């Protein structure tokens, strides 16, 4: 099946040549003697190898009266109706197997008409996904129950949030047998990282494990050498954030994360949002005290440290309506977002950490955690600050996300320990952590402003000791064993 008529002819010719391989006049004469003169030595291929658009059918004209113009449009896109072209196969449920290498095309490279059609007829095709989603979804429709399906595609669908609907399709329709991670530059003319999947169309609830394999060395004409590196229960992908297919996951890591998931998420108890975006920093940010009556003290992401921040005398001229009028891209937020105690979290994953702000700073390039409007807020934000800065939650974050910047949805998905403040022992541990975080906030500030080596050494020892107490308490709150703690510590 190909949109290019020339490619269809070349494929037919190649197959005919393959069938004639090792044949000569003698063997062909012998075969001719075995069959009647009206029986062709080579089978016709026009009913098997066809030209057409795999994704667009005559439903392109649904609700439209056929005219010369609309008929020409169908011809121009080479609309293809699978039930008409392959009636016998579709009648018995579909194809036994489908393999392929679909084109990789981002939506912005498609015509507006094509995008509208694909958005209407393919659930997995989103504004930021790829055309190969449609090929995969179409194959699902054409494959019979228990049929096998394998494509080589870009690796992006395994993790990117724009492909979540595609991953949901796999989890709901298929038993995923194998995911093969391919070396870079498999295709000479395309700089794209690729993988191969092998699945069976099966809606049953039977448990299955996905084999994750890699290829040793370069691909050769004699065939690749595969190495199985792990088996992952398919049920694991039902629990990952946005159903990400994390092929690097290990049973030990997943066991720890399962234990940590028993508690509520940050986003279920708190509002997670970004700091302000002025739209034009050169106009609205400055270092002159008293320049405008609407000036507010500002912290940038670089000013926020682990359990600390340092204000460098910068102000934001906070006039939301003027900011939006000046630049539609401005996102100033609202004063209530800033004018309350809050947890500030750096937006870079390389330095996943945060601090507690009780002085109502306005912030940019920082994520903010504040109480929701509802009454679901139960934990002190200083308690949450200790959890966010712990090796345990950093381990969870880094084993779940591979992005460069921390996103609100990601931060909101992180689990807090499963404690109940109505239970006296849990309330005691909660309050103990709040006290230790308070101590850390004071110590880190004093350490930053210390003037002598002896003072810095004394304060550093106190910071290290308090930090270790916080980390151990957080491990206890999550219920991690010494073996699990060792694995977390080893991943630092």
PDB file of N, CA and C in Angstrom, residues 385-430:
ATOM      1  N   UNK A 385       7.553  21.535  52.007  1.00  0.00           N
ATOM      2  CA  UNK A 385       8.891  21.980  51.601  1.00  0.00           C
ATOM      3  C   UNK A 385       9.938  20.925  51.936  1.00  0.00           C
ATOM      4  N   UNK A 386       9.836  20.338  53.130  1.00  0.00           N
ATOM      5  CA  UNK A 386      10.769  19.282  53.518  1.00  0.00           C
ATOM      6  C   UNK A 386      10.654  18.060  52.633  1.00  0.00           C
ATOM      7  N   UNK A 387       9.429  17.713  52.244  1.00  0.00           N
ATOM      8  CA  UNK A 387       9.220  16.561  51.354  1.00  0.00           C
ATOM      9  C   UNK A 387       9.834  16.838  49.981  1.00  0.00           C
ATOM     10  N   UNK A 388       9.575  18.026  49.427  1.00  0.00           N
ATOM     11  CA  UNK A 388      10.068  18.372  48.089  1.00  0.00           C
ATOM     12  C   UNK A 388      11.589  18.356  48.043  1.00  0.00           C
ATOM     13  N   UNK A 389      12.244  18.764  49.119  1.00  0.00           N
ATOM     14  CA  UNK A 389      13.708  18.829  49.138  1.00  0.00           C
ATOM     15  C   UNK A 389      14.369  17.509  49.522  1.00  0.00           C
ATOM     16  N   UNK A 390      13.589  16.475  49.730  1.00  0.00           N
ATOM     17  CA  UNK A 390      14.145  15.198  50.186  1.00  0.00           C
ATOM     18  C   UNK A 390      14.688  14.370  49.027  1.00  0.00           C
ATOM     19  N   UNK A 391      15.688  13.520  49.294  1.00  0.00           N
ATOM     20  CA  UNK A 391      16.169  12.596  48.256  1.00  0.00           C
ATOM     21  C   UNK A 391      15.072  11.649  47.778  1.00  0.00           C
ATOM     22  N   UNK A 392      14.131  11.316  48.653  1.00  0.00           N
ATOM     23  CA  UNK A 392      13.066  10.383  48.277  1.00  0.00           C
ATOM     24  C   UNK A 392      12.223  10.947  47.139  1.00  0.00           C
ATOM     25  N   UNK A 393      11.769  12.202  47.293  1.00  0.00           N
ATOM     26  CA  UNK A 393      10.914  12.762  46.250  1.00  0.00           C
ATOM     27  C   UNK A 393      11.718  13.119  45.004  1.00  0.00           C
ATOM     28  N   UNK A 394      12.968  13.498  45.172  1.00  0.00           N
ATOM     29  CA  UNK A 394      13.824  13.757  44.012  1.00  0.00           C
ATOM     30  C   UNK A 394      14.020  12.464  43.214  1.00  0.00           C
ATOM     31  N   UNK A 395      14.180  11.349  43.911  1.00  0.00           N
ATOM     32  CA  UNK A 395      14.292  10.038  43.266  1.00  0.00           C
ATOM     33  C   UNK A 395      13.027   9.742  42.464  1.00  0.00           C
ATOM     34  N   UNK A 396      11.873   9.976  43.076  1.00  0.00           N
ATOM     35  CA  UNK A 396      10.604   9.729  42.394  1.00  0.00           C
ATOM     36  C   UNK A 396      10.503  10.605  41.142  1.00  0.00           C
ATOM     37  N   UNK A 397      10.846  11.872  41.296  1.00  0.00           N
ATOM     38  CA  UNK A 397      10.733  12.803  40.168  1.00  0.00           C
ATOM     39  C   UNK A 397      11.649  12.395  39.023  1.00  0.00           C
ATOM     40  N   UNK A 398      12.902  12.157  39.317  1.00  0.00           N
ATOM     41  CA  UNK A 398      13.874  11.889  38.256  1.00  0.00           C
ATOM     42  C   UNK A 398      13.670  10.528  37.603  1.00  0.00           C
ATOM     43  N   UNK A 399      13.051   9.596  38.303  1.00  0.00           N
ATOM     44  CA  UNK A 399      12.773   8.292  37.696  1.00  0.00           C
ATOM     45  C   UNK A 399      11.448   8.299  36.940  1.00  0.00           C
ATOM     46  N   UNK A 400      10.735   9.414  37.009  1.00  0.00           N
ATOM     47  CA  UNK A 400       9.444   9.529  36.333  1.00  0.00           C
ATOM     48  C   UNK A 400       9.502  10.459  35.137  1.00  0.00           C
ATOM     49  N   UNK A 401      10.229  11.560  35.260  1.00  0.00           N
ATOM     50  CA  UNK A 401      10.241  12.586  34.220  1.00  0.00           C
ATOM     51  C   UNK A 401      11.642  12.770  33.653  1.00  0.00           C
ATOM     52  N   UNK A 402      11.703  13.030  32.350  1.00  0.00           N
ATOM     53  CA  UNK A 402      12.981  13.244  31.669  1.00  0.00           C
ATOM     54  C   UNK A 402      13.039  14.625  31.015  1.00  0.00           C
ATOM     55  N   UNK A 403      12.185  15.533  31.460  1.00  0.00           N
ATOM     56  CA  UNK A 403      12.124  16.859  30.861  1.00  0.00           C
ATOM     57  C   UNK A 403      13.202  17.775  31.432  1.00  0.00           C
ATOM     58  N   UNK A 404      13.442  18.875  30.744  1.00  0.00           N
ATOM     59  CA  UNK A 404      14.444  19.843  31.186  1.00  0.00           C
ATOM     60  C   UNK A 404      13.872  20.771  32.248  1.00  0.00           C
ATOM     61  N   UNK A 405      12.601  21.144  32.078  1.00  0.00           N
ATOM     62  CA  UNK A 405      11.965  22.073  33.009  1.00  0.00           C
ATOM     63  C   UNK A 405      10.843  21.373  33.775  1.00  0.00           C
ATOM     64  N   UNK A 406      10.685  21.756  35.023  1.00  0.00           N
ATOM     65  CA  UNK A 406       9.605  21.224  35.852  1.00  0.00           C
ATOM     66  C   UNK A 406       8.301  21.890  35.416  1.00  0.00           C
ATOM     67  N   UNK A 407       7.283  21.088  35.163  1.00  0.00           N
ATOM     68  CA  UNK A 407       5.981  21.603  34.769  1.00  0.00           C
ATOM     69  C   UNK A 407       5.000  21.513  35.940  1.00  0.00           C
ATOM     70  N   UNK A 408       3.986  22.380  35.917  1.00  0.00           N
ATOM     71  CA  UNK A 408       3.004  22.396  37.007  1.00  0.00           C
ATOM     72  C   UNK A 408       2.330  21.039  37.176  1.00  0.00           C
ATOM     73  N   UNK A 409       1.940  20.442  36.058  1.00  0.00           N
ATOM     74  CA  UNK A 409       1.237  19.160  36.125  1.00  0.00           C
ATOM     75  C   UNK A 409       2.138  18.076  36.701  1.00  0.00           C
ATOM     76  N   UNK A 410       3.413  18.127  36.368  1.00  0.00           N
ATOM     77  CA  UNK A 410       4.362  17.148  36.899  1.00  0.00           C
ATOM     78  C   UNK A 410       4.539  17.324  38.405  1.00  0.00           C
ATOM     79  N   UNK A 411       4.774  18.563  38.836  1.00  0.00           N
ATOM     80  CA  UNK A 411       4.939  18.825  40.265  1.00  0.00           C
ATOM     81  C   UNK A 411       3.683  18.431  41.028  1.00  0.00           C
ATOM     82  N   UNK A 412       2.523  18.732  40.459  1.00  0.00           N
ATOM     83  CA  UNK A 412       1.267  18.388  41.120  1.00  0.00           C
ATOM     84  C   UNK A 412       1.020  16.902  41.230  1.00  0.00           C
ATOM     85  N   UNK A 413       1.666  16.114  40.365  1.00  0.00           N
ATOM     86  CA  UNK A 413       1.452  14.658  40.383  1.00  0.00           C
ATOM     87  C   UNK A 413       2.305  13.946  41.429  1.00  0.00           C
ATOM     88  N   UNK A 414       3.254  14.641  42.042  1.00  0.00           N
ATOM     89  CA  UNK A 414       4.167  13.995  42.989  1.00  0.00           C
ATOM     90  C   UNK A 414       3.437  13.658  44.285  1.00  0.00           C
ATOM     91  N   UNK A 415       3.696  12.460  44.831  1.00  0.00           N
ATOM     92  CA  UNK A 415       2.954  12.010  46.012  1.00  0.00           C
ATOM     93  C   UNK A 415       3.575  12.478  47.323  1.00  0.00           C
ATOM     94  N   UNK A 416       2.723  12.849  48.251  1.00  0.00           N
ATOM     95  CA  UNK A 416       3.133  13.135  49.621  1.00  0.00           C
ATOM     96  C   UNK A 416       2.962  11.871  50.455  1.00  0.00           C
ATOM     97  N   UNK A 417       3.631  11.764  51.600  1.00  0.00           N
ATOM     98  CA  UNK A 417       3.493  10.561  52.435  1.00  0.00           C
ATOM     99  C   UNK A 417       2.049  10.355  52.899  1.00  0.00           C
ATOM    100  N   UNK A 418       1.654   9.104  53.073  1.00  0.00           N
ATOM    101  CA  UNK A 418       0.274   8.787  53.465  1.00  0.00           C
ATOM    102  C   UNK A 418       0.063   8.910  54.973  1.00  0.00           C
ATOM    103  N   UNK A 419      -0.027  10.134  55.466  1.00  0.00           N
ATOM    104  CA  UNK A 419      -0.239  10.312  56.904  1.00  0.00           C
ATOM    105  C   UNK A 419      -1.615  10.906  57.167  1.00  0.00           C
ATOM    106  N   UNK A 420      -2.099  10.710  58.386  1.00  0.00           N
ATOM    107  CA  UNK A 420      -3.399  11.211  58.819  1.00  0.00           C
ATOM    108  C   UNK A 420      -3.179  12.060  60.061  1.00  0.00           C
ATOM    109  N   UNK A 421      -3.426  13.360  59.961  1.00  0.00           N
ATOM    110  CA  UNK A 421      -3.159  14.258  61.083  1.00  0.00           C
ATOM    111  C   UNK A 421      -4.098  14.030  62.262  1.00  0.00           C
ATOM    112  N   UNK A 422      -5.148  13.247  62.054  1.00  0.00           N
ATOM    113  CA  UNK A 422      -6.013  12.898  63.182  1.00  0.00           C
ATOM    114  C   UNK A 422      -5.379  11.827  64.059  1.00  0.00           C
ATOM    115  N   UNK A 423      -4.350  11.175  63.528  1.00  0.00           N
ATOM    116  CA  UNK A 423      -3.619  10.170  64.294  1.00  0.00           C
ATOM    117  C   UNK A 423      -2.473  10.871  65.016  1.00  0.00           C
ATOM    118  N   UNK A 424      -2.390  10.681  66.318  1.00  0.00           N
ATOM    119  CA  UNK A 424      -1.431  11.428  67.137  1.00  0.00           C
ATOM    120  C   UNK A 424       0.005  11.225  66.676  1.00  0.00           C
ATOM    121  N   UNK A 425       0.367   9.992  66.338  1.00  0.00           N
ATOM    122  CA  UNK A 425       1.749   9.717  65.931  1.00  0.00           C
ATOM    123  C   UNK A 425       2.092  10.428  64.625  1.00  0.00           C
ATOM    124  N   UNK A 426       1.142  10.463  63.687  1.00  0.00           N
ATOM    125  CA  UNK A 426       1.377  11.160  62.420  1.00  0.00           C
ATOM    126  C   UNK A 426       1.463  12.670  62.632  1.00  0.00           C
ATOM    127  N   UNK A 427       0.613  13.193  63.512  1.00  0.00           N
ATOM    128  CA  UNK A 427       0.651  14.629  63.805  1.00  0.00           C
ATOM    129  C   UNK A 427       1.995  15.007  64.424  1.00  0.00           C
ATOM    130  N   UNK A 428       2.522  14.145  65.267  1.00  0.00           N
ATOM    131  CA  UNK A 428       3.820  14.413  65.893  1.00  0.00           C
ATOM    132  C   UNK A 428       4.921  14.469  64.845  1.00  0.00           C
ATOM    133  N   UNK A 429       4.910  13.517  63.901  1.00  0.00           N
ATOM    134  CA  UNK A 429       5.944  13.492  62.866  1.00  0.00           C
ATOM    135  C   UNK A 429       5.799  14.680  61.913  1.00  0.00           C
ATOM    136  N   UNK A 430       4.558  15.038  61.613  1.00  0.00           N
ATOM    137  CA  UNK A 430       4.314  16.220  60.776  1.00  0.00           C
ATOM    138  C   UNK A 430       4.906  17.463  61.429  1.00  0.00           C
TER     139      UNK A 430
END
